[in-house]
Coordinates of C-alpha atoms and ligand atoms in Angstrom, one line a residue:
X1 CA 46.4 88.2 307.8
X2 CA 47.7 87.1 304.4
X3 CA 51.2 85.4 304.5
X4 CA 52.7 88.2 302.1
X5 CA 51.5 90.9 304.4
X6 CA 52.9 88.9 307.5
X7 CA 56.4 88.6 305.7
X8 CA 56.3 92.5 305.3
X9 CA 55.4 93.1 308.8
X10 CA 58.5 90.6 310.0
X11 CA 60.7 92.7 307.8
X12 CA 59.5 95.7 309.4
X13 CA 60.4 94.3 312.8
X14 CA 63.7 93.5 311.6
X15 CA 64.1 97.4 310.5
X16 CA 63.2 98.6 313.8
X17 CA 65.5 96.3 315.4
X18 CA 68.4 97.5 313.5
X19 CA 67.2 101.4 313.9
X20 CA 67.0 100.7 317.9
X21 CA 70.5 101.5 318.3
X22 CA 70.4 104.2 315.9
X23 CA 69.7 107.9 317.3
X24 CA 68.0 110.4 315.2
X25 CA 71.6 112.3 315.6
X26 CA 73.2 109.7 313.6
X27 CA 70.4 109.5 311.1
X28 CA 71.1 113.1 310.1
X29 CA 74.7 112.5 310.3
X30 CA 74.3 109.4 307.9
X31 CA 71.7 110.8 305.4
X32 CA 72.9 114.3 304.0
X33 CA 70.0 114.8 301.8
X34 CA 67.5 113.8 304.8
X35 CA 65.7 117.3 304.5
X36 CA 65.2 117.0 301.1
X37 CA 63.7 113.7 301.4
X38 CA 61.8 113.7 304.5
X39 CA 60.1 117.2 304.1
X40 CA 57.4 117.3 301.9
X41 CA 54.6 119.6 300.6
X42 CA 50.8 118.8 300.5
X43 CA 49.3 121.5 298.9
X44 CA 50.3 124.9 301.2
X45 CA 51.5 122.5 304.2
X46 CA 55.2 121.9 304.7
X47 CA 55.2 118.7 306.6
X48 CA 58.6 117.5 308.0
X49 CA 59.2 113.8 309.0
X50 CA 63.0 114.4 309.2
X51 CA 62.7 114.0 313.1
X52 CA 61.3 110.6 313.0
X53 CA 63.1 107.5 313.7
X54 CA 63.4 106.1 310.2
X55 CA 65.7 106.0 307.5
X56 CA 65.7 105.4 303.6
X57 CA 65.8 101.5 304.1
X58 CA 62.9 101.3 306.9
X59 CA 61.0 103.6 304.5
X60 CA 61.4 100.8 301.8
X61 CA 59.4 98.5 304.1
X62 CA 56.8 100.7 305.2
X63 CA 56.1 101.3 301.2
X64 CA 56.1 97.5 300.5
X65 CA 53.8 97.2 303.5
X66 CA 51.5 99.9 301.7
X67 CA 51.8 97.8 298.7
X68 CA 51.4 94.4 300.4
X69 CA 47.7 95.9 301.9
X70 CA 47.0 97.0 298.7
X71 CA 46.8 100.9 299.5
X72 CA 46.7 102.1 296.1
X73 CA 43.6 99.9 295.3
X74 CA 41.8 100.8 298.5
X75 CA 42.1 104.4 298.1
X76 CA 40.8 104.0 294.4
X77 CA 37.7 102.2 295.7
X78 CA 37.4 104.9 298.4
X79 CA 37.3 107.4 295.9
X80 CA 35.2 105.6 293.4
X81 CA 32.6 105.2 296.1
X82 CA 32.7 101.4 296.6
X83 CA 31.2 100.0 299.6
X84 CA 34.4 99.8 302.0
X85 CA 32.6 99.9 305.2
X86 CA 31.5 96.6 304.9
X87 CA 30.0 96.3 308.3
X88 CA 27.4 98.8 307.5
X89 CA 27.2 98.5 303.9
X90 CA 28.5 101.8 303.1
X91 CA 30.4 103.9 300.6
X92 CA 32.9 106.2 302.2
X93 CA 32.5 109.6 300.1
X94 CA 33.7 112.5 302.2
X95 CA 36.0 113.5 299.4
X96 CA 32.5 114.0 297.2
X97 CA 31.8 116.6 299.9
X98 CA 34.5 118.9 298.5
X99 CA 34.6 117.8 295.0
X100 CA 34.2 121.0 292.9
X101 CA 31.0 121.6 291.2
X102 CA 30.6 119.8 287.9
X103 CA 33.0 117.0 288.7
X104 CA 31.7 113.4 289.2
X105 CA 31.7 111.3 292.1
X106 CA 29.4 107.9 292.2
X107 CA 27.7 106.1 294.9
X108 CA 25.9 102.9 293.3
X109 CA 26.4 104.3 289.7
X110 CA 24.6 107.6 290.8
X111 CA 26.4 111.0 291.0
X112 CA 26.2 113.1 294.4
X113 CA 28.3 116.0 293.4
X114 CA 25.4 118.0 292.1
X115 CA 23.3 117.2 295.4
X116 CA 26.2 118.3 297.4
X117 CA 26.5 121.6 295.5
X118 CA 22.8 122.0 295.9
X119 CA 23.1 121.5 299.6
X120 CA 26.0 124.0 300.0
X121 CA 23.6 126.4 298.1
X122 CA 20.7 125.9 300.3
X123 CA 23.2 126.2 303.4
X124 CA 24.5 129.8 302.3
X125 CA 20.8 130.8 301.6
X126 CA 19.7 129.6 305.1
X127 CA 22.6 131.5 306.6
X128 CA 21.6 134.8 304.9
X129 CA 18.2 134.3 305.9
X130 CA 19.1 133.9 309.7
X131 CA 21.4 136.7 309.5
X132 CA 18.9 139.0 307.7
X133 CA 16.0 137.5 310.5
X134 CA 17.6 139.5 313.5
X135 CA 19.1 136.7 315.0
X136 CA 22.4 137.0 316.4
X137 CA 23.4 133.8 318.0
X138 CA 23.2 130.1 316.5
X139 CA 23.4 127.3 319.1
X140 CA 24.7 124.1 317.6
X141 CA 23.3 121.0 319.2
X142 CA 25.2 117.5 318.4
X143 CA 28.0 115.5 319.7
X144 CA 30.7 113.7 318.6
X145 CA 31.4 114.2 314.9
X146 CA 28.3 116.4 314.8
X147 CA 30.1 118.8 317.2
X148 CA 34.0 118.1 317.3
X149 CA 34.5 119.4 313.7
X150 CA 32.4 122.4 313.5
X151 CA 33.5 123.4 317.0
X152 CA 37.1 123.2 316.3
X153 CA 37.0 124.7 313.1
X154 CA 34.7 127.7 314.2
X155 CA 37.3 128.3 317.0
X156 CA 40.2 127.9 314.4
X157 CA 38.5 130.4 311.9
X158 CA 37.2 133.0 314.7
X159 CA 39.3 135.5 312.8
X160 CA 37.3 134.7 309.6
X161 CA 33.8 135.3 311.2
X162 CA 32.1 137.4 308.8
X163 CA 28.2 137.1 309.1
X164 CA 27.7 138.9 312.3
X165 CA 26.2 135.5 314.0
X166 CA 27.9 134.4 316.9
X167 CA 27.8 130.5 317.0
X168 CA 28.1 128.4 320.2
X169 CA 28.4 124.4 320.3
X170 CA 26.8 122.6 323.0
X171 CA 27.3 118.8 323.4
X172 CA 27.3 117.2 326.7
X173 CA 23.9 115.8 328.2
X174 CA 25.2 117.4 331.5
X175 CA 22.9 120.2 331.9
X176 CA 25.9 122.4 332.9
X177 CA 26.9 122.6 329.5
X178 CA 23.6 124.1 327.7
X179 CA 22.7 126.1 330.8
X180 CA 26.2 127.8 330.6
X181 CA 25.8 128.5 327.1
X182 CA 22.4 129.8 327.4
X183 CA 23.1 131.7 330.5
X184 CA 23.9 134.8 328.7
X185 CA 22.0 134.7 325.5
X186 CA 18.8 136.4 324.4
X187 CA 16.2 134.1 323.4
X188 CA 14.8 136.8 321.4
X189 CA 17.5 136.8 318.9
X190 CA 19.1 133.1 319.4
X191 CA 18.3 130.1 316.7
X192 CA 19.1 126.3 317.2
X193 CA 20.8 124.0 314.9
X194 CA 20.3 120.4 315.8
X195 CA 23.1 118.5 314.3
X196 CA 22.6 115.0 314.3
X197 CA 23.1 112.4 311.6
X198 CA 20.9 109.7 313.1
X199 CA 18.5 112.3 315.1
X200 CA 18.1 109.6 317.8
X201 CA 21.3 110.6 319.6
X202 CA 20.4 110.6 323.5
X203 CA 22.5 113.7 324.4
X204 CA 21.6 115.9 321.5
X205 CA 17.9 115.3 321.7
X206 CA 17.6 115.9 325.3
X207 CA 19.8 119.1 324.8
X208 CA 17.3 120.1 321.8
X209 CA 14.3 119.8 323.8
X210 CA 15.7 121.7 326.7
X211 CA 16.7 124.3 324.5
X212 CA 13.6 124.3 322.7
X213 CA 11.9 124.7 326.1
X214 CA 14.1 127.5 327.1
X215 CA 13.5 129.5 323.7
X216 CA 9.7 129.0 324.1
X217 CA 9.7 130.4 327.6
X218 CA 11.6 133.4 326.6
X219 CA 9.7 133.9 323.2
X220 CA 6.3 133.4 325.0
X221 CA 5.5 130.7 322.3
X222 CA 4.5 127.1 322.2
X223 CA 6.9 124.4 321.5
X224 CA 5.7 123.9 318.0
X225 CA 5.6 127.5 317.3
X226 CA 9.1 127.8 318.5
X227 CA 10.4 124.9 316.6
X228 CA 8.8 126.3 313.4
X229 CA 10.5 129.7 314.4
X230 CA 14.0 129.0 315.3
X231 CA 14.9 125.4 314.8
X232 CA 17.2 124.5 311.8
X233 CA 18.3 120.9 311.5
X234 CA 21.1 118.6 309.9
X235 CA 20.2 114.9 309.6
X236 CA 20.0 112.2 307.3
X237 CA 17.2 111.2 309.1
X238 CA 15.0 113.9 307.5
X239 CA 11.6 112.3 308.7
X240 CA 12.5 112.3 312.3
X241 CA 13.8 116.0 312.1
X242 CA 10.3 117.0 310.4
X243 CA 8.7 114.9 313.5
X244 CA 10.6 117.2 316.0
X245 CA 8.8 119.8 314.2
X246 CA 11.5 121.4 312.0
X247 CA 10.3 123.3 308.7
X248 CA 11.1 121.1 305.7
X249 CA 13.0 124.0 304.2
X250 CA 15.1 124.1 307.3
X251 CA 16.4 120.4 307.4
X252 CA 19.6 119.9 305.7
X253 CA 20.4 116.4 304.4
X254 CA 23.3 114.2 305.1
X255 CA 24.0 111.2 303.4
X256 CA 24.9 107.6 304.9
X257 CA 28.1 107.7 302.8
X258 CA 29.6 110.4 305.3
X259 CA 30.8 109.0 308.5
X260 CA 30.3 111.5 311.3
X261 CA 33.8 111.9 312.1
X262 CA 34.4 113.0 308.4
X263 CA 31.5 114.9 308.2
X264 CA 33.0 118.6 308.6
X265 CA 32.5 119.3 304.9
X266 CA 28.9 118.4 304.9
X267 CA 26.0 120.2 306.2
X268 CA 27.2 119.3 309.6
X269 CA 29.2 122.3 309.0
X270 CA 26.4 124.6 308.6
X271 CA 26.9 126.2 312.3
X272 CA 30.5 127.0 311.1
X273 CA 29.0 128.6 307.9
X274 CA 26.8 130.6 310.0
X275 CA 29.9 132.1 311.7
X276 CA 32.5 132.3 308.7
X277 CA 30.1 132.8 305.9
X278 CA 29.8 130.5 302.6
X279 CA 32.8 132.0 300.8
X280 CA 35.3 131.1 303.7
X281 CA 33.2 127.7 304.0
X282 CA 34.1 126.8 300.3
X283 CA 37.8 127.8 300.8
X284 CA 38.0 125.6 303.6
X285 CA 36.4 122.7 301.0
X286 CA 39.0 123.8 298.4
X287 CA 41.5 123.3 300.7
X288 CA 40.4 119.7 301.5
X289 CA 40.0 119.1 298.0
X290 CA 43.7 120.1 297.3
X291 CA 45.0 117.5 299.7
X292 CA 42.5 115.1 298.2
X293 CA 44.2 115.4 295.0
X294 CA 47.6 115.3 296.4
X295 CA 46.7 112.0 298.3
X296 CA 45.7 110.7 294.6
X297 CA 48.4 111.9 292.9
X298 CA 51.5 112.4 294.5
X299 CA 53.9 109.4 294.6
X300 CA 54.2 107.5 297.8
X301 CA 57.9 108.8 298.7
X302 CA 56.3 112.4 298.7
X303 CA 52.9 111.7 299.5
X304 CA 52.0 113.4 303.1
X305 CA 49.1 111.5 304.1
X306 CA 50.9 108.4 303.2
X307 CA 54.2 109.0 304.9
X308 CA 52.1 110.4 308.2
X309 CA 50.2 107.1 308.2
X310 CA 53.2 105.0 307.7
X311 CA 55.4 106.8 310.1
X312 CA 52.5 106.4 312.8
X313 CA 52.8 102.6 312.2
X314 CA 56.4 102.5 312.6
X315 CA 56.1 104.1 316.0
X316 CA 53.1 102.2 316.9
X317 CA 54.2 98.8 315.9
X318 CA 57.7 98.8 315.2
X319 CA 58.7 100.8 318.4
X320 CA 55.7 100.1 320.5
X321 CA 54.8 103.7 321.1
X322 CA 51.2 103.7 322.9
X323 CA 50.4 107.3 322.6
X324 CA 50.8 110.3 320.1
X325 CA 50.6 114.0 321.4
X326 CA 49.3 116.7 319.1
X327 CA 50.7 120.0 319.8
X328 CA 49.3 122.8 317.7
X329 CA 51.4 126.0 318.6
X330 CA 48.2 127.9 317.5
X331 CA 45.9 129.0 320.2
X332 CA 43.0 128.8 317.8
X333 CA 43.7 124.9 317.3
X334 CA 42.9 124.3 320.8
X335 CA 40.1 121.8 319.6
X336 CA 42.1 120.2 317.1
X337 CA 43.3 117.5 319.4
X338 CA 39.9 116.5 320.7
X339 CA 38.6 116.6 317.1
X340 CA 41.6 114.2 316.1
X341 CA 40.7 112.1 319.1
X342 CA 37.8 111.0 317.3
X343 CA 38.8 110.8 314.0
X344 CA 41.9 108.5 314.6
X345 CA 40.5 106.6 317.9
X346 CA 37.0 106.0 316.7
X347 CA 38.2 105.1 313.3
X348 CA 41.2 102.7 314.0
X349 CA 40.6 101.8 317.8
X350 CA 39.8 98.4 316.6
X351 CA 40.6 94.9 317.8
X352 CA 39.1 92.8 314.8
X353 CA 40.3 93.0 311.2
X354 CA 37.9 93.7 308.3
X355 CA 37.1 90.0 308.1
X356 CA 36.5 89.6 311.8
X357 CA 39.4 88.2 312.9
X358 CA 41.5 89.3 315.9
X359 CA 44.1 91.6 314.8
X360 CA 47.7 90.5 315.0
X361 CA 49.1 94.1 315.7
X362 CA 48.2 96.8 317.8
X363 CA 46.0 99.3 316.3
X364 CA 45.4 103.1 317.2
X365 CA 47.7 105.0 319.6
X366 CA 46.0 107.2 322.3
X367 CA 45.8 110.5 320.7
X368 CA 46.0 113.7 322.9
X369 CA 47.1 117.3 323.2
X370 CA 47.0 120.6 324.1
X371 CA 48.3 123.8 322.7
X372 CA 51.9 124.8 322.8
X373 CA 53.3 126.4 324.8
X374 CA 50.9 126.0 327.5
X375 CA 51.7 122.1 327.2
X376 CA 55.4 122.9 327.9
X377 CA 54.6 124.0 331.4
X378 CA 52.6 121.1 332.2
X379 CA 53.3 117.7 330.7
X380 CA 56.6 118.3 328.5
X381 CA 58.6 117.3 331.3
X382 CA 57.3 113.7 330.8
X383 CA 57.8 114.1 326.9
X384 CA 61.8 115.0 327.5
X385 CA 62.6 112.8 330.5
X386 CA 59.6 110.3 331.0
X387 CA 60.1 106.4 330.7
X388 CA 57.8 106.3 327.8
X389 CA 58.6 107.9 324.7
X390 CA 55.6 109.6 323.0
X391 CA 55.8 111.0 319.6
X392 CA 54.7 114.4 319.1
X393 CA 52.7 116.4 316.1
X394 CA 53.7 119.9 316.0
X395 CA 51.7 122.3 314.2
X396 CA 52.8 126.2 313.6
X397 CA 52.2 129.2 311.3
X398 CA 54.5 131.7 309.9
X399 CA 52.1 134.3 310.5
X400 CA 49.4 134.9 313.5
X401 CA 46.0 136.1 312.4
X402 CA 45.4 137.6 316.1
X403 CA 43.6 140.8 316.1
X404 CA 43.1 143.8 318.4
X405 CA 46.7 143.9 319.7
X406 CA 49.3 146.3 318.4
X407 CA 50.8 144.7 315.1
X408 CA 54.3 144.7 316.2
X409 CA 53.2 143.0 319.6
X410 CA 51.6 140.2 317.5
X411 CA 54.5 139.8 315.4
X412 CA 56.8 139.7 318.5
X413 CA 54.6 137.3 320.7
X414 CA 54.5 135.0 317.5
X415 CA 58.2 134.9 317.1
X416 CA 58.2 133.8 320.5
X417 CA 55.8 131.1 320.1
X418 CA 57.2 129.8 316.8
X419 CA 60.8 129.8 318.7
X420 CA 59.2 127.5 321.2
X421 CA 58.1 125.0 318.8
X422 CA 61.2 124.8 316.8
X423 CA 63.1 124.5 320.2
X424 CA 60.9 121.7 321.8
X425 CA 61.1 119.6 318.3
X426 CA 65.1 120.0 318.4
X427 CA 65.3 119.2 322.1
X428 CA 63.1 116.1 321.7
X429 CA 65.3 114.8 318.8
X430 CA 68.8 115.7 319.8
X431 CA 68.5 116.2 323.6
X432 CA 71.6 116.9 325.2
X433 CA 74.2 115.5 327.8
X434 CA 74.0 115.4 331.3
X435 CA 74.8 119.0 332.9
X436 CA 76.6 119.5 336.2
X437 CA 74.8 121.9 338.6
X438 CA 75.5 123.0 342.2
X439 CA 73.0 120.1 343.6
X440 CA 74.3 117.2 341.9
X441 CA 77.9 116.9 340.4
X442 CA 76.4 114.2 338.1
X443 CA 73.7 116.5 336.9
X444 CA 72.0 113.3 335.5
X445 CA 68.6 114.7 336.2
X446 CA 69.6 117.4 333.8
X447 CA 70.2 115.0 331.0
X448 CA 68.1 114.8 327.7
X449 CA 67.9 111.6 326.2
X450 CA 66.8 112.7 322.8
X451 CA 66.0 110.4 320.1
X452 CA 62.3 111.1 320.7
X453 CA 60.3 111.5 317.2
X454 CA 58.2 114.3 316.1
X455 CA 56.5 115.5 312.7
X456 CA 56.2 119.3 312.3
X457 CA 53.6 120.6 310.0
X458 CA 53.7 124.3 309.0
X459 CA 51.7 126.5 307.2
X460 CA 51.9 130.4 306.2
X461 CA 48.9 131.1 308.3
X462 CA 45.5 129.4 309.7
X463 CA 43.2 130.0 307.2
X464 CA 40.1 128.2 305.9
X465 CA 42.1 127.0 302.8
X466 CA 45.2 125.7 305.2
X467 CA 42.6 124.3 308.1
X468 CA 40.7 122.4 305.1
X469 CA 44.2 121.0 304.2
X470 CA 45.1 120.1 307.6
X471 CA 42.0 118.1 308.2
X472 CA 42.3 116.2 304.8
X473 CA 45.9 115.4 305.8
X474 CA 44.7 113.7 309.2
X475 CA 41.8 112.1 307.6
X476 CA 43.8 110.5 304.5
X477 CA 46.6 109.5 307.3
X478 CA 44.0 107.8 309.2
X479 CA 42.7 105.8 306.3
X480 CA 46.3 104.5 305.3
X481 CA 46.9 103.4 308.9
X482 CA 43.5 101.7 308.8
X483 CA 44.3 99.8 305.5
X484 CA 47.8 98.8 306.8
X485 CA 46.1 97.5 309.8
X486 CA 43.7 95.6 307.9
X487 CA 40.6 97.1 309.7
X488 CA 37.6 98.8 308.9
X489 CA 38.1 102.3 309.7
X490 CA 34.5 103.6 309.1
X491 CA 32.4 101.7 311.8
X492 CA 32.1 102.3 315.4
X493 CA 30.5 99.3 317.1
X494 CA 32.7 100.1 320.3
X495 CA 30.6 103.0 321.2
X496 CA 27.0 100.8 321.3
X497 CA 27.1 98.7 324.2
X498 CA 27.4 101.6 326.7
X499 CA 24.5 103.4 325.1
X500 CA 22.3 100.0 325.5
X501 CA 23.4 99.7 329.2
X502 CA 22.8 103.6 329.7
X503 CA 19.1 102.9 328.5
X504 CA 18.8 100.0 331.0
X505 CA 20.3 102.1 334.1
X506 CA 17.8 105.0 333.0
X507 CA 14.8 102.3 333.0
X508 CA 15.8 100.9 336.2
X509 CA 16.4 104.4 337.8
X510 CA 12.7 105.1 336.9
X511 CA 11.3 101.8 338.0
X512 CA 13.7 100.1 340.4
X513 CA 11.2 97.5 341.2
X514 CA 10.9 96.0 337.8
X515 CA 13.2 93.2 336.7
X516 CA 16.8 94.7 335.4
X517 CA 19.5 93.0 333.1
X518 CA 22.0 95.2 335.3
X519 CA 24.8 93.4 337.2
X520 CA 25.1 93.8 340.7
X521 CA 27.7 96.6 341.1
X522 CA 25.7 99.0 338.9
X523 CA 22.6 98.5 340.7
X524 CA 23.9 99.0 344.2
X525 CA 25.4 102.4 342.6
X526 CA 21.9 103.1 341.4
X527 CA 20.5 102.3 344.5
X528 CA 23.1 104.5 346.0
X529 CA 22.2 107.4 343.6
X530 CA 18.5 107.3 344.2
X531 CA 19.1 107.3 348.3
Ligands
LIG1 O1 28.2 107.3 319.2 C1 29.1 107.4 318.4 C2 28.6 108.4 317.3 O2 27.7 107.7 316.4 C3 29.7 109.1 316.5 O3 30.0 108.3 315.3 C4 28.8 110.1 316.0 O4 29.5 111.3 315.3 C5 28.0 110.5 317.2 O5 27.9 109.2 317.8 C6 27.1 111.2 316.7 O6 26.0 110.9 316.1 P1 24.8 111.5 315.5 O7 25.3 112.6 314.5 O8 24.0 110.6 314.6 O9 23.9 112.1 316.4

């Protein structure tokens, strides 16, 4: 770490030491303009940082950290298509996936936007073709970034499903996942989309083969004819998709400058488009682009992804909070925490800096969460009174998009939902003194310490546009944190060792007498399994 950067980190430590005796209540009392300064708009999102344990002086140091880590230059390098992922020698240009037609985004001097829009048009055409073919169900087979983004978004945007095509997602190599999905489906009206950037991922290829066998049995075709008739693919390994038997005009390309966890806006979103249609998909892209523009243009003090990233740094490194809960008060964002787990933990769960040296500060916290209000009746006890402080991101909307119920019932339930969101943020921040009760005169067990930070993200309604904005907000906040930590947020070497050992285990299971590199504990477990 450079000396200039180390000095800012030390200044940040001084700020958190100073603030350790200051409560969020004190901060509101001291800063009359707190709401005006700490609530920022990013496109249609209202992002409220006022209940964070930060004041103007600490923010100044956080901005100094951004400056010392050259955030604005690195942001420019990302948008310029420079190879900012050095361990894979790749550009990181997911922002080009949502750039408007006619604009330019270059990788190695070559514009990619025209290609992106050609692919979007092909996707839209294939969706129409599928809808017209009598296929009623699409099963997306993929894992990690080839599942979490589109699966999260398909659930979030279920009220915007327009095509008449039902979409399911299968990811786990556990056959129970695929079996549960296919059990109620009719092979005569089902198509498969194999989504895999590499087209080599073990889980995806195993599920794809089993699903094709299921289709072939149901249709009475051979495997080759089944793949030709009913399988679509999304991959940057177009040759492997072709070798699998997928017809060339049904293979949608991906590019190596799109990371899996940043790929929702790419053709990996094809299954999502099969559900919500091309217009809604484009509205989601426009939402993402609006926050891309905000990230570039807004001054740092009003820049939501920058503030979100920096406040996360303060919580992780200044206060030492090791995890963060993401609680959407929107049932349809039920998969959003899982999606964020990959986005943030695969990006920033790193122990070496971008030059290969050990980092000097903790990196990504553990990210987890469940929709509210369900979480309130499960783990919120710990959030309010546990010994660990866990910052929370609350996400809510002014209006519900729930259908089928009486309009007044939707409105009244939604009002209760939002009252709970606002109440939880208040209770965590401001707490309540000990109350007496008839069991314990001191009532200490009924005291709420407060001073537990949260951010609240609000929107008018969860729509394709606002979902896109939300995704881009978190993507860019993740980038900001990676820059401050001095790490490469765009590789994922940490997932490789397990894959290599799994291959050795699989080989050992098949041929237990052959020499194996496996350790004694694993060999013993395999011996038990085989017995
Ligand atoms: O194993 C991790 C990972 O490489 C993720 O980064 C990626 O999103 C996922 O696997 C799926 O990879 P693919 O799209 O190549 O099947």
